[in-house]
Short mmCIF file of C-alpha atoms and ligand atoms in Angstrom, two decimals:
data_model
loop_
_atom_site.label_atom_id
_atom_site.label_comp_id
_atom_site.label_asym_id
_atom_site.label_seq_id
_atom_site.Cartn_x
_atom_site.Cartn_y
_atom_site.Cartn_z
CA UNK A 1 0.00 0.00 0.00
CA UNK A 2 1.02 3.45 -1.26
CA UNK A 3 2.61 5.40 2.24
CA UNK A 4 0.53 9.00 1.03
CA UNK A 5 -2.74 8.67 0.43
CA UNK A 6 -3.97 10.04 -3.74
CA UNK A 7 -6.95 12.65 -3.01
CA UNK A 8 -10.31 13.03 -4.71
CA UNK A 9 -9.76 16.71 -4.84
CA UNK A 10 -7.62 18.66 -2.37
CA UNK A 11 -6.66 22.74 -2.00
CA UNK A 12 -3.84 23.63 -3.74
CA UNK A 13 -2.00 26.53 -3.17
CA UNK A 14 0.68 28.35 -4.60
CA UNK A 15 2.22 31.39 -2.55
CA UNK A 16 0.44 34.51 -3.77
CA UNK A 17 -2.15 34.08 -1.53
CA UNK A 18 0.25 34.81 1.05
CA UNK A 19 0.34 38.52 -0.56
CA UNK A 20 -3.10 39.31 0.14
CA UNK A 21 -3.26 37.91 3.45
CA UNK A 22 0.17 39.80 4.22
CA UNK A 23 -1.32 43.17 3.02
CA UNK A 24 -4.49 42.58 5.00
CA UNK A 25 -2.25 41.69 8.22
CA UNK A 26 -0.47 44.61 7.45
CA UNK A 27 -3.38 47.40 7.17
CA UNK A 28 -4.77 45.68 10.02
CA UNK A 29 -8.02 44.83 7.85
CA UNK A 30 -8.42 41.57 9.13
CA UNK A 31 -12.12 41.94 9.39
CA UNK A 32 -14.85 43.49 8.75
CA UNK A 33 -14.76 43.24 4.86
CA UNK A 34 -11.98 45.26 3.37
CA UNK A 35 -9.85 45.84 -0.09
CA UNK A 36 -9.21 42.15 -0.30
CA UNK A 37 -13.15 41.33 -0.28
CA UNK A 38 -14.28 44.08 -2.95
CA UNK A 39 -11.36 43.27 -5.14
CA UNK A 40 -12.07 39.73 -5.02
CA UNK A 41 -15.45 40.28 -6.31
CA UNK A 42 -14.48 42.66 -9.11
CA UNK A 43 -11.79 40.15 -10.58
CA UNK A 44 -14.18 37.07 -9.99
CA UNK A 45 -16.82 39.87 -12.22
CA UNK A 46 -14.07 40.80 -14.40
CA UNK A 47 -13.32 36.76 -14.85
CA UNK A 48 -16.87 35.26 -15.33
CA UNK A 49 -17.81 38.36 -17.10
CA UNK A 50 -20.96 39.51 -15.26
CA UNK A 51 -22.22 42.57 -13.42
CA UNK A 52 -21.95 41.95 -9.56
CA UNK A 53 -21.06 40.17 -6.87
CA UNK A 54 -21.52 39.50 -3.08
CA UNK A 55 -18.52 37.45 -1.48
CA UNK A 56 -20.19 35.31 1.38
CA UNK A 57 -19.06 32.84 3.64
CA UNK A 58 -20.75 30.13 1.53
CA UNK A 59 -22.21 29.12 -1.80
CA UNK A 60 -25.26 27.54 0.83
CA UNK A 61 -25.79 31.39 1.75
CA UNK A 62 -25.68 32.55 -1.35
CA UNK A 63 -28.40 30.34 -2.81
CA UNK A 64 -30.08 31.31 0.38
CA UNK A 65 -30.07 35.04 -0.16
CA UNK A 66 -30.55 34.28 -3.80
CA UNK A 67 -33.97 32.03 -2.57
CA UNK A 68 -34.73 35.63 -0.77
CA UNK A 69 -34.16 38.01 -3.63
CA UNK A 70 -36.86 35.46 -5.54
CA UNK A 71 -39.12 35.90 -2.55
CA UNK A 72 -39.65 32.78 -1.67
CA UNK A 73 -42.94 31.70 0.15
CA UNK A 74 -43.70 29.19 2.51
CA UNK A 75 -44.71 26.15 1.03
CA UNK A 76 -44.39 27.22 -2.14
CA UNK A 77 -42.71 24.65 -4.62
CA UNK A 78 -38.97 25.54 -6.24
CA UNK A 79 -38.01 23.05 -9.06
CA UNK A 80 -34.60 21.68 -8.11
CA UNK A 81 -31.85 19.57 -9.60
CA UNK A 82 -31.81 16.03 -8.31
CA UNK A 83 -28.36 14.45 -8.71
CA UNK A 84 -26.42 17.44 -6.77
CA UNK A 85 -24.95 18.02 -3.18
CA UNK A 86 -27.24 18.84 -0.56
CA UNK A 87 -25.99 22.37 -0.49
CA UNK A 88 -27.74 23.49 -3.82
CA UNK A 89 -30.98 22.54 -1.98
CA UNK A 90 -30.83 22.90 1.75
CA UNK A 91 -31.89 26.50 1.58
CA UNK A 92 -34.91 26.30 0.23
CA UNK A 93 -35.87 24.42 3.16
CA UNK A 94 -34.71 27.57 5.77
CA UNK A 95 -37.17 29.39 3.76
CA UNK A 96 -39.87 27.33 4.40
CA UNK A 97 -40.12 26.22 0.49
CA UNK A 98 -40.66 22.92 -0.57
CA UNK A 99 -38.24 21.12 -3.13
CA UNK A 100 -39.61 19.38 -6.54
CA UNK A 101 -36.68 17.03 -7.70
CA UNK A 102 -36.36 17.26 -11.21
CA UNK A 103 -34.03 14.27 -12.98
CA UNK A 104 -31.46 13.99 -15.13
CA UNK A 105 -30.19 13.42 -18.54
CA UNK A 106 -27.88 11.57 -19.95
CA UNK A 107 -25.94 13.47 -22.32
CA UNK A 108 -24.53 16.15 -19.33
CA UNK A 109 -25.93 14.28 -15.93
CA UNK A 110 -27.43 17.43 -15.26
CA UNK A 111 -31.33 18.81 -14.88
CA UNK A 112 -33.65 17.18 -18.26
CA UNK A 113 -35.15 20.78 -19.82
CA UNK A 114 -37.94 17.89 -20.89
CA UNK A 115 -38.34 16.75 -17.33
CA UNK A 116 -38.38 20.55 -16.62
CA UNK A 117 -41.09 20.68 -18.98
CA UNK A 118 -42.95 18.09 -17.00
CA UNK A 119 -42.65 19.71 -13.49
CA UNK A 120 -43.94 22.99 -15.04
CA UNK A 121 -47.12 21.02 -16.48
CA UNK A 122 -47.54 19.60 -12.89
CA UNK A 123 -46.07 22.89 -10.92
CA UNK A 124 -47.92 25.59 -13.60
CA UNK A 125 -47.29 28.26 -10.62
CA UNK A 126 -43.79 27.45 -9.72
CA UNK A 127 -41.90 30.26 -10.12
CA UNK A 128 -38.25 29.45 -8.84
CA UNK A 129 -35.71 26.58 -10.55
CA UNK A 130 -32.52 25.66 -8.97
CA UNK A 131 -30.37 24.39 -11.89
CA UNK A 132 -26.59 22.86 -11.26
CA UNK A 133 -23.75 22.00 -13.28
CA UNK A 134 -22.58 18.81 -12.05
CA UNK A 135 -18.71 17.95 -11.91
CA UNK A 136 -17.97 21.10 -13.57
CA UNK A 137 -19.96 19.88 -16.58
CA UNK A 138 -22.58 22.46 -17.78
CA UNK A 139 -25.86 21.49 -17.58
CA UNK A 140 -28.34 22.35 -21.00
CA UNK A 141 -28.61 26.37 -19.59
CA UNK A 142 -29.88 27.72 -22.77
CA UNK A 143 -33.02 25.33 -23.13
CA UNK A 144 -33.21 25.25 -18.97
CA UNK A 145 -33.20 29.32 -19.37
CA UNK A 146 -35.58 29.71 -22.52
CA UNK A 147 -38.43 27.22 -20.53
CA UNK A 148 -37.98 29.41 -17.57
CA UNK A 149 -38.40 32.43 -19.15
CA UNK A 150 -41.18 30.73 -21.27
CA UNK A 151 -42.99 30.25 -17.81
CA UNK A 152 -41.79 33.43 -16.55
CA UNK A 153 -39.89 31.97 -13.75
CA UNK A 154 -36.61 32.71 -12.12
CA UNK A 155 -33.50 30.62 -12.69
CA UNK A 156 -30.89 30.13 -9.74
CA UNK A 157 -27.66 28.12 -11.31
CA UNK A 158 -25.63 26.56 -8.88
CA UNK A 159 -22.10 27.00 -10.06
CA UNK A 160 -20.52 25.57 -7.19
CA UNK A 161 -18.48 22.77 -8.96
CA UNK A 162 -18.54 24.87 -12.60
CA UNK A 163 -16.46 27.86 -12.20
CA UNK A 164 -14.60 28.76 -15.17
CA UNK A 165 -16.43 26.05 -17.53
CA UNK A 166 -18.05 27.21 -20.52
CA UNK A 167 -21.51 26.68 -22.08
CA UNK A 168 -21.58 27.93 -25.92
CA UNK A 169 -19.45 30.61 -25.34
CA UNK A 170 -20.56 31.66 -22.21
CA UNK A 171 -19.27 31.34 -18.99
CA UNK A 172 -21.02 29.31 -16.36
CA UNK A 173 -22.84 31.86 -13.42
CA UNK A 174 -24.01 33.70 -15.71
CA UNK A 175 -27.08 31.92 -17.02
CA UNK A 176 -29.61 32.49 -13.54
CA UNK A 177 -31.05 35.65 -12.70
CA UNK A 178 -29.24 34.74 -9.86
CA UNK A 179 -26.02 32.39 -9.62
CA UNK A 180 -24.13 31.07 -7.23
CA UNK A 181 -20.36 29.92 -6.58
CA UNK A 182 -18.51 27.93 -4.37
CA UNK A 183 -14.70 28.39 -2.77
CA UNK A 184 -15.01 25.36 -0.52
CA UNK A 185 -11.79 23.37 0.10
CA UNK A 186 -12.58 20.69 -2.60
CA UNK A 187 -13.44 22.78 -5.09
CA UNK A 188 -11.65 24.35 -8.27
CA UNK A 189 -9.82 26.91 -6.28
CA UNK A 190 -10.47 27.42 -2.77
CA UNK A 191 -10.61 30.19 0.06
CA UNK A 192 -10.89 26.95 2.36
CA UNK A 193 -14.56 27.89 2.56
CA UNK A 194 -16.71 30.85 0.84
CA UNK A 195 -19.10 31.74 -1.66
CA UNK A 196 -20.28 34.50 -4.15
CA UNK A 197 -23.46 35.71 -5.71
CA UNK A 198 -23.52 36.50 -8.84
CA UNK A 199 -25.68 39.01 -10.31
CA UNK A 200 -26.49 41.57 -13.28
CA UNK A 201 -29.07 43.34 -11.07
CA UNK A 202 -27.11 45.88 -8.91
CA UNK A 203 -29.88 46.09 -6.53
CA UNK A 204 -30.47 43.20 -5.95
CA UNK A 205 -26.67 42.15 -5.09
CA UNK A 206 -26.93 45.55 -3.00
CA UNK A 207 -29.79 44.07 -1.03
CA UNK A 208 -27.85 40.45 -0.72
CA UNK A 209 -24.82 42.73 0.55
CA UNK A 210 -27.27 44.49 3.50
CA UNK A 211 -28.68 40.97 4.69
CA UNK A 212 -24.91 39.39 4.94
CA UNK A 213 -23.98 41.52 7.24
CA UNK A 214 -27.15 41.66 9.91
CA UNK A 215 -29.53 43.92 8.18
CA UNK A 216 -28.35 46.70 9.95
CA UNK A 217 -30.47 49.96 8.96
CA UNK A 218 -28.93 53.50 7.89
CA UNK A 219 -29.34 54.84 11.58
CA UNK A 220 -26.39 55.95 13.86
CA UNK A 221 -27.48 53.26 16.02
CA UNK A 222 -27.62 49.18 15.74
CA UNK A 223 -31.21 49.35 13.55
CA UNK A 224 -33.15 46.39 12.22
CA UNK A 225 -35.88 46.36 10.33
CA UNK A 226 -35.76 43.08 8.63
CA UNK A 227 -34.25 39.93 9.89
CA UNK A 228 -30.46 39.67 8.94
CA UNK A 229 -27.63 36.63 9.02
CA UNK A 230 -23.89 36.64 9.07
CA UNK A 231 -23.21 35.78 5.78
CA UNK A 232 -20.57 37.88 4.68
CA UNK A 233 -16.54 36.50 3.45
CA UNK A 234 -13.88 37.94 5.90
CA UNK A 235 -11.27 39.97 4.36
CA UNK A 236 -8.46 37.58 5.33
CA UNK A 237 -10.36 34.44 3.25
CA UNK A 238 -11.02 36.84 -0.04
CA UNK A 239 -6.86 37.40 -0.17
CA UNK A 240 -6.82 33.57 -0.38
CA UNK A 241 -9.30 33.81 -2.93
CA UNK A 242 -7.65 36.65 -5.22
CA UNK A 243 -4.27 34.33 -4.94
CA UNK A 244 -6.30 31.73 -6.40
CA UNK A 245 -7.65 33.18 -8.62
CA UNK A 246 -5.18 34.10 -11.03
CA UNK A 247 -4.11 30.25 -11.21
CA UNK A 248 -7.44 29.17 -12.48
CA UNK A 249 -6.68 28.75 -15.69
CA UNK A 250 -3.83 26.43 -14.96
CA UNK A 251 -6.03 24.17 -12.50
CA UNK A 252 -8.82 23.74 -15.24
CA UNK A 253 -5.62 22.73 -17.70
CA UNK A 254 -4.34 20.18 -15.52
CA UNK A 255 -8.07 18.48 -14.52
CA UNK A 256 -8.52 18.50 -18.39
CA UNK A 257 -5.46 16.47 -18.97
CA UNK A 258 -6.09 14.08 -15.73
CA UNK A 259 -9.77 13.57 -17.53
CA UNK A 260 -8.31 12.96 -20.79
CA UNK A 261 -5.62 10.40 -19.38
CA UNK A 262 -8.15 8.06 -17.88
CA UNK A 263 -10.43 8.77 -20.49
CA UNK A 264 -7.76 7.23 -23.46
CA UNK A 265 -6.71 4.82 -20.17
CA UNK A 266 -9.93 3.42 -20.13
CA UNK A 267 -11.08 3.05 -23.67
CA UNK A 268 -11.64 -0.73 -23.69
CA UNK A 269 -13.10 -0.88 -20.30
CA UNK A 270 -16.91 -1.30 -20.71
CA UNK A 271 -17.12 2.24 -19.30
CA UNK A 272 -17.70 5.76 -20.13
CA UNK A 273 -16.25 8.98 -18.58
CA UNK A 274 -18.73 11.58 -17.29
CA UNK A 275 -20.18 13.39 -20.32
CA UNK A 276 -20.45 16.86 -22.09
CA UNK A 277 -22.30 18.25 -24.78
CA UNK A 278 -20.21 18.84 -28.24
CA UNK A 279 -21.07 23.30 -27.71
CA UNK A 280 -19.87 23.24 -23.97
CA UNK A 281 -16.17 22.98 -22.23
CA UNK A 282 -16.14 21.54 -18.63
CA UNK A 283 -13.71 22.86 -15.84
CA UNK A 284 -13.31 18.82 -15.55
CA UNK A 285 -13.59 19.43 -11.90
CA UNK A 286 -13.62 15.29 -11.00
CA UNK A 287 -13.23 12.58 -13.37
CA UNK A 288 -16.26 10.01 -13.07
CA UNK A 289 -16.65 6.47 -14.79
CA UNK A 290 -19.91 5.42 -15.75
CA UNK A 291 -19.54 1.50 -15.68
CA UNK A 292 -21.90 0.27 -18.90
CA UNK A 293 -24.96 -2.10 -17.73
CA UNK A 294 -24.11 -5.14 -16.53
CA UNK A 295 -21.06 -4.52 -16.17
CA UNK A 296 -20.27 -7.32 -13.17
CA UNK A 297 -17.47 -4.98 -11.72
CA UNK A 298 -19.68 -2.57 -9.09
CA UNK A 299 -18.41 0.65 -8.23
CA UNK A 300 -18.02 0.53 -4.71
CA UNK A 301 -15.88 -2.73 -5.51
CA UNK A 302 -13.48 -0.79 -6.98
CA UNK A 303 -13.67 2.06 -4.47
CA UNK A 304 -12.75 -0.60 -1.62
CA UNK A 305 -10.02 -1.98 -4.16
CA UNK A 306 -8.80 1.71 -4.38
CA UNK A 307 -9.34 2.60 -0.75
CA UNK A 308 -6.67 -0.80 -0.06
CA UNK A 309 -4.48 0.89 -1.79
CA UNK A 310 -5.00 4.13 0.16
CA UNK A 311 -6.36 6.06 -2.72
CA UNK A 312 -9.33 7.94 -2.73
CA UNK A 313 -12.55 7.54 -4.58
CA UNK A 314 -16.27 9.04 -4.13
CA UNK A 315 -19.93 8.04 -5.23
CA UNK A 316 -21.80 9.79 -7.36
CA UNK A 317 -23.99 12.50 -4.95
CA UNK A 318 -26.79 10.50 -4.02
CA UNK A 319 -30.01 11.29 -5.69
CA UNK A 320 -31.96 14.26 -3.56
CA UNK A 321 -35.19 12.30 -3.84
CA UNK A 322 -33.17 9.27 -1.98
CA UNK A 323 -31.95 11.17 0.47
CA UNK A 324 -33.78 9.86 3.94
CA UNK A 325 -34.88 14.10 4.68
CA UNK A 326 -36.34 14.50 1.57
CA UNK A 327 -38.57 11.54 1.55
CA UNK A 328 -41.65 13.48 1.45
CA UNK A 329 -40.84 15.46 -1.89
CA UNK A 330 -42.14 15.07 -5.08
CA UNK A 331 -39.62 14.02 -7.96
CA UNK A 332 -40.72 14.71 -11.55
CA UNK A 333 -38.85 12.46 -14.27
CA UNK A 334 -39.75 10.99 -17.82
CA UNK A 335 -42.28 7.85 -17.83
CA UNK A 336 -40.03 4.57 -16.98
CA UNK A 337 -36.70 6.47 -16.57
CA UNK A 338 -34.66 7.69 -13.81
CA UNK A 339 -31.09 8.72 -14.76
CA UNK A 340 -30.35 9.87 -11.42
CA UNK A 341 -30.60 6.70 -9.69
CA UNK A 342 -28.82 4.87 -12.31
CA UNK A 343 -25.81 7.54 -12.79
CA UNK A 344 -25.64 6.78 -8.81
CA UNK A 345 -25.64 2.98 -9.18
CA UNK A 346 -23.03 2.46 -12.25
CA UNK A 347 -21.24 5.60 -11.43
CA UNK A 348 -17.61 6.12 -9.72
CA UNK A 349 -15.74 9.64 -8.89
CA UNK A 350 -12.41 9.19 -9.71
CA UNK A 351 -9.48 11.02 -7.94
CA UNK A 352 -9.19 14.58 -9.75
CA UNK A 353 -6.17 16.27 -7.34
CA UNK A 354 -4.49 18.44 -10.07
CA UNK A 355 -1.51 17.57 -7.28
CA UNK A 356 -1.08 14.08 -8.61
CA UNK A 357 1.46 13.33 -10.61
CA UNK A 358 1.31 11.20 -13.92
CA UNK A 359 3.24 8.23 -12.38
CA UNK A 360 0.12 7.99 -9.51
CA UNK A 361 -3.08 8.29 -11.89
CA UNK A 362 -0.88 5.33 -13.59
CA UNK A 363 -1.08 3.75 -10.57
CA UNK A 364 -5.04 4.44 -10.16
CA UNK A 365 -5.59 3.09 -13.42
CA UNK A 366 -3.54 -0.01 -13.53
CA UNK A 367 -5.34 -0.80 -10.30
CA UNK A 368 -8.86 -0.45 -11.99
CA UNK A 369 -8.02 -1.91 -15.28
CA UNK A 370 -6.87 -5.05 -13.27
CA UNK A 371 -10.36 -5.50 -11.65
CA UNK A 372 -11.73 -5.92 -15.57
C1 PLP B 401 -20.03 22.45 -2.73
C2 PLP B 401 -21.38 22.64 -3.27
C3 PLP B 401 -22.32 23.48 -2.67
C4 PLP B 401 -22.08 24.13 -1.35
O1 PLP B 401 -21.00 24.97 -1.33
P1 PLP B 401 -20.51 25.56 0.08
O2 PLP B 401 -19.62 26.69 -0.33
O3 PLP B 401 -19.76 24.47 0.76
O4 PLP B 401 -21.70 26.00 0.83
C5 PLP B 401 -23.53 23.68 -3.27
N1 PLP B 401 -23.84 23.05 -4.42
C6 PLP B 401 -22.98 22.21 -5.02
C7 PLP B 401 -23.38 21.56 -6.28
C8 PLP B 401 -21.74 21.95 -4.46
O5 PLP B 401 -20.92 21.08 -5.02
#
């Protein structure tokens, strides 16, 4: 057995992000807010190319205060993703909302704009859909957009694991009314934990800004008039960010080459690698297998092989309309299909650290081409 352990996906930093915390140590702006938060969401603006954005301790509060901005009622239904991370639908619950699940496809793992269809037929009122890009792979945001503006409803993308991928052109979290990213430790690049909203309504980013940090009323005195949370990114975590930043380019390289070296690795294994559409470019954020039916090697066989080994390996996010606290939601899919539950069964997260070297994903795949 290997003495250091090969890592789904872990933080990797580079030294710049020293800079930023430096200069904030330095002007004493460790907190509250500061040069290194509004600068971080300028370049993250300047980046994804969209109008504005709140940093915030989490891409869970953003699609909170997102959830907010839409106006969210109790009880009322929002049309959600299904094969995602809890995160991307946990806030609809703290509003008092109820989630619709809404499968997958196929072609991109991500939300079916026909299933969509369906949930609107059954949900004619809903007004809010919370659309993710799973892996890093975009989901279908053009037809997912054009059926929510068709039922004039408001489109929250999760960008979480799809910063710096690119759907016909266009940049991921920039397709919602509202979007949201992620700079948890696992993900592309990291602040070890924080979010952003993303936004081309100024107001409405204002507004996001103003609950963050406690709702506090213009008033010389501690004010409320509405109900605020501590939402806001410290000063200290966007430097790590801005340090990041600038190497994102070179961490969406090197997942694209890990991809494409199991990918040609594996092409006579009765498998497939998670899939894009032919108009969109992934950030590759993990490498997943999809092991073909009846395939008589299971996934979590060769996760225990790989774990032996003392390399790391994941399931596919279990379905949202499996999950044991959403039993009582509905879950909208095509007659006689359900992609979600069968990405989950066949399907295998491969380790994606852009910090392995050639020599170990050799390793990973000599191990799994054994097993066939
Ligand atoms: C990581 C993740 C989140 C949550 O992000 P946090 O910053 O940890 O709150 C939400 N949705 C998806 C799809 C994620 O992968």
């Amino acid at each position: 057995m290997r003495k250091k352990r090969i890592l789904l996906s872990s933080p990797t930093m580079h030294g710049e992000e020293m800079k930023y915390i430096q200069e904030a140590f330095d002007t004493n702006w460790i907190a509250p807010l500061g040069k290194n938060v509004d600068s971080f969401e300028q370049e993250i603006c300047d980046y994804i190319g969209c109008g504005h954005a709140a940093a915030l301790s989490s891409c869970t509060a953003a699609l909170h205060l997102a959830l907010k901005l839409c106006g969210l009622r109790r009880g009322e239904p929002v049309l959600c993703s299904d094969l995602t991370f809890s995160g991307s639908v946990n806030p609809v619950s703290y509003e008092g909302g109820r989630q619709v699940f809404v499968d997958s496809e196929y072609e991109t793992w991500n939300m079916d704009p026909r299933a969509l269809d369906l949930a609107f037929e059954k949900y004619p009122q809903a007004r809010i859909v919370i659309a993710v890009n799973l892996y890093g792979t975009p989901a279908k945001l053009d037809e997912i957009r054009a059926i929510c503006d068709r039922r004039h409803a408001i489109l929250i993308e999760d960008a979480a694991e799809s910063l710096s991928a690119v759907c016909r052109g266009r940049q991921t979290g920039t397709f919602g009314t509202y979007n949201a990213l992620s700079f948890n430790g696992n993900k592309i690049i990291t602040t070890s934990g924080g979010g952003m909203l993303l936004s081309d309504d100024e107001a409405a980013v204002k507004k996001a800004r103003f609950w963050a940090t406690q709702s506090k009323d213009p008033a010389p005195w501690y004010q409320h008039s509405e109900i605020g949370y501590n939402y806001r990114m410290s000063n200290i975590v966007a430097g790590i960010g801005r340090g990041q930043l600038v190497h994102l380019d070179e961490h969406r390289a090197l997942k694209k080459k890990i991809y494409e070296r199991y990918r040609s690795a594996f092409a006579d294994l009765p498998l497939q690698m998670n899939p894009h559409t032919a108009d969109s470019e992934p950030n590759y954020w993990l490498s997943c297998i999809l092991l073909d039916r009846g395939c008589p090697v299971r996934p979590l066989d060769i996760m225990a092989r790989l774990n032996e080994e003392n390399i790391d390996s994941r399931p596919i996010w279990k379905p949202m309309h499996m999950q044991p606290v959403f039993a009582d939601c509905d879950y909208i899919t095509l007659p006689g299909v359900n992609v979600g539950e069968d990405v989950f069964a066949r399907g295998l997260c491969l380790p994606s650290d852009i910090k392995m070297t050639p020599e170990e994903q050799d390793e990973v795949i000599e191990i799994i081409k054994a097993m066939f």
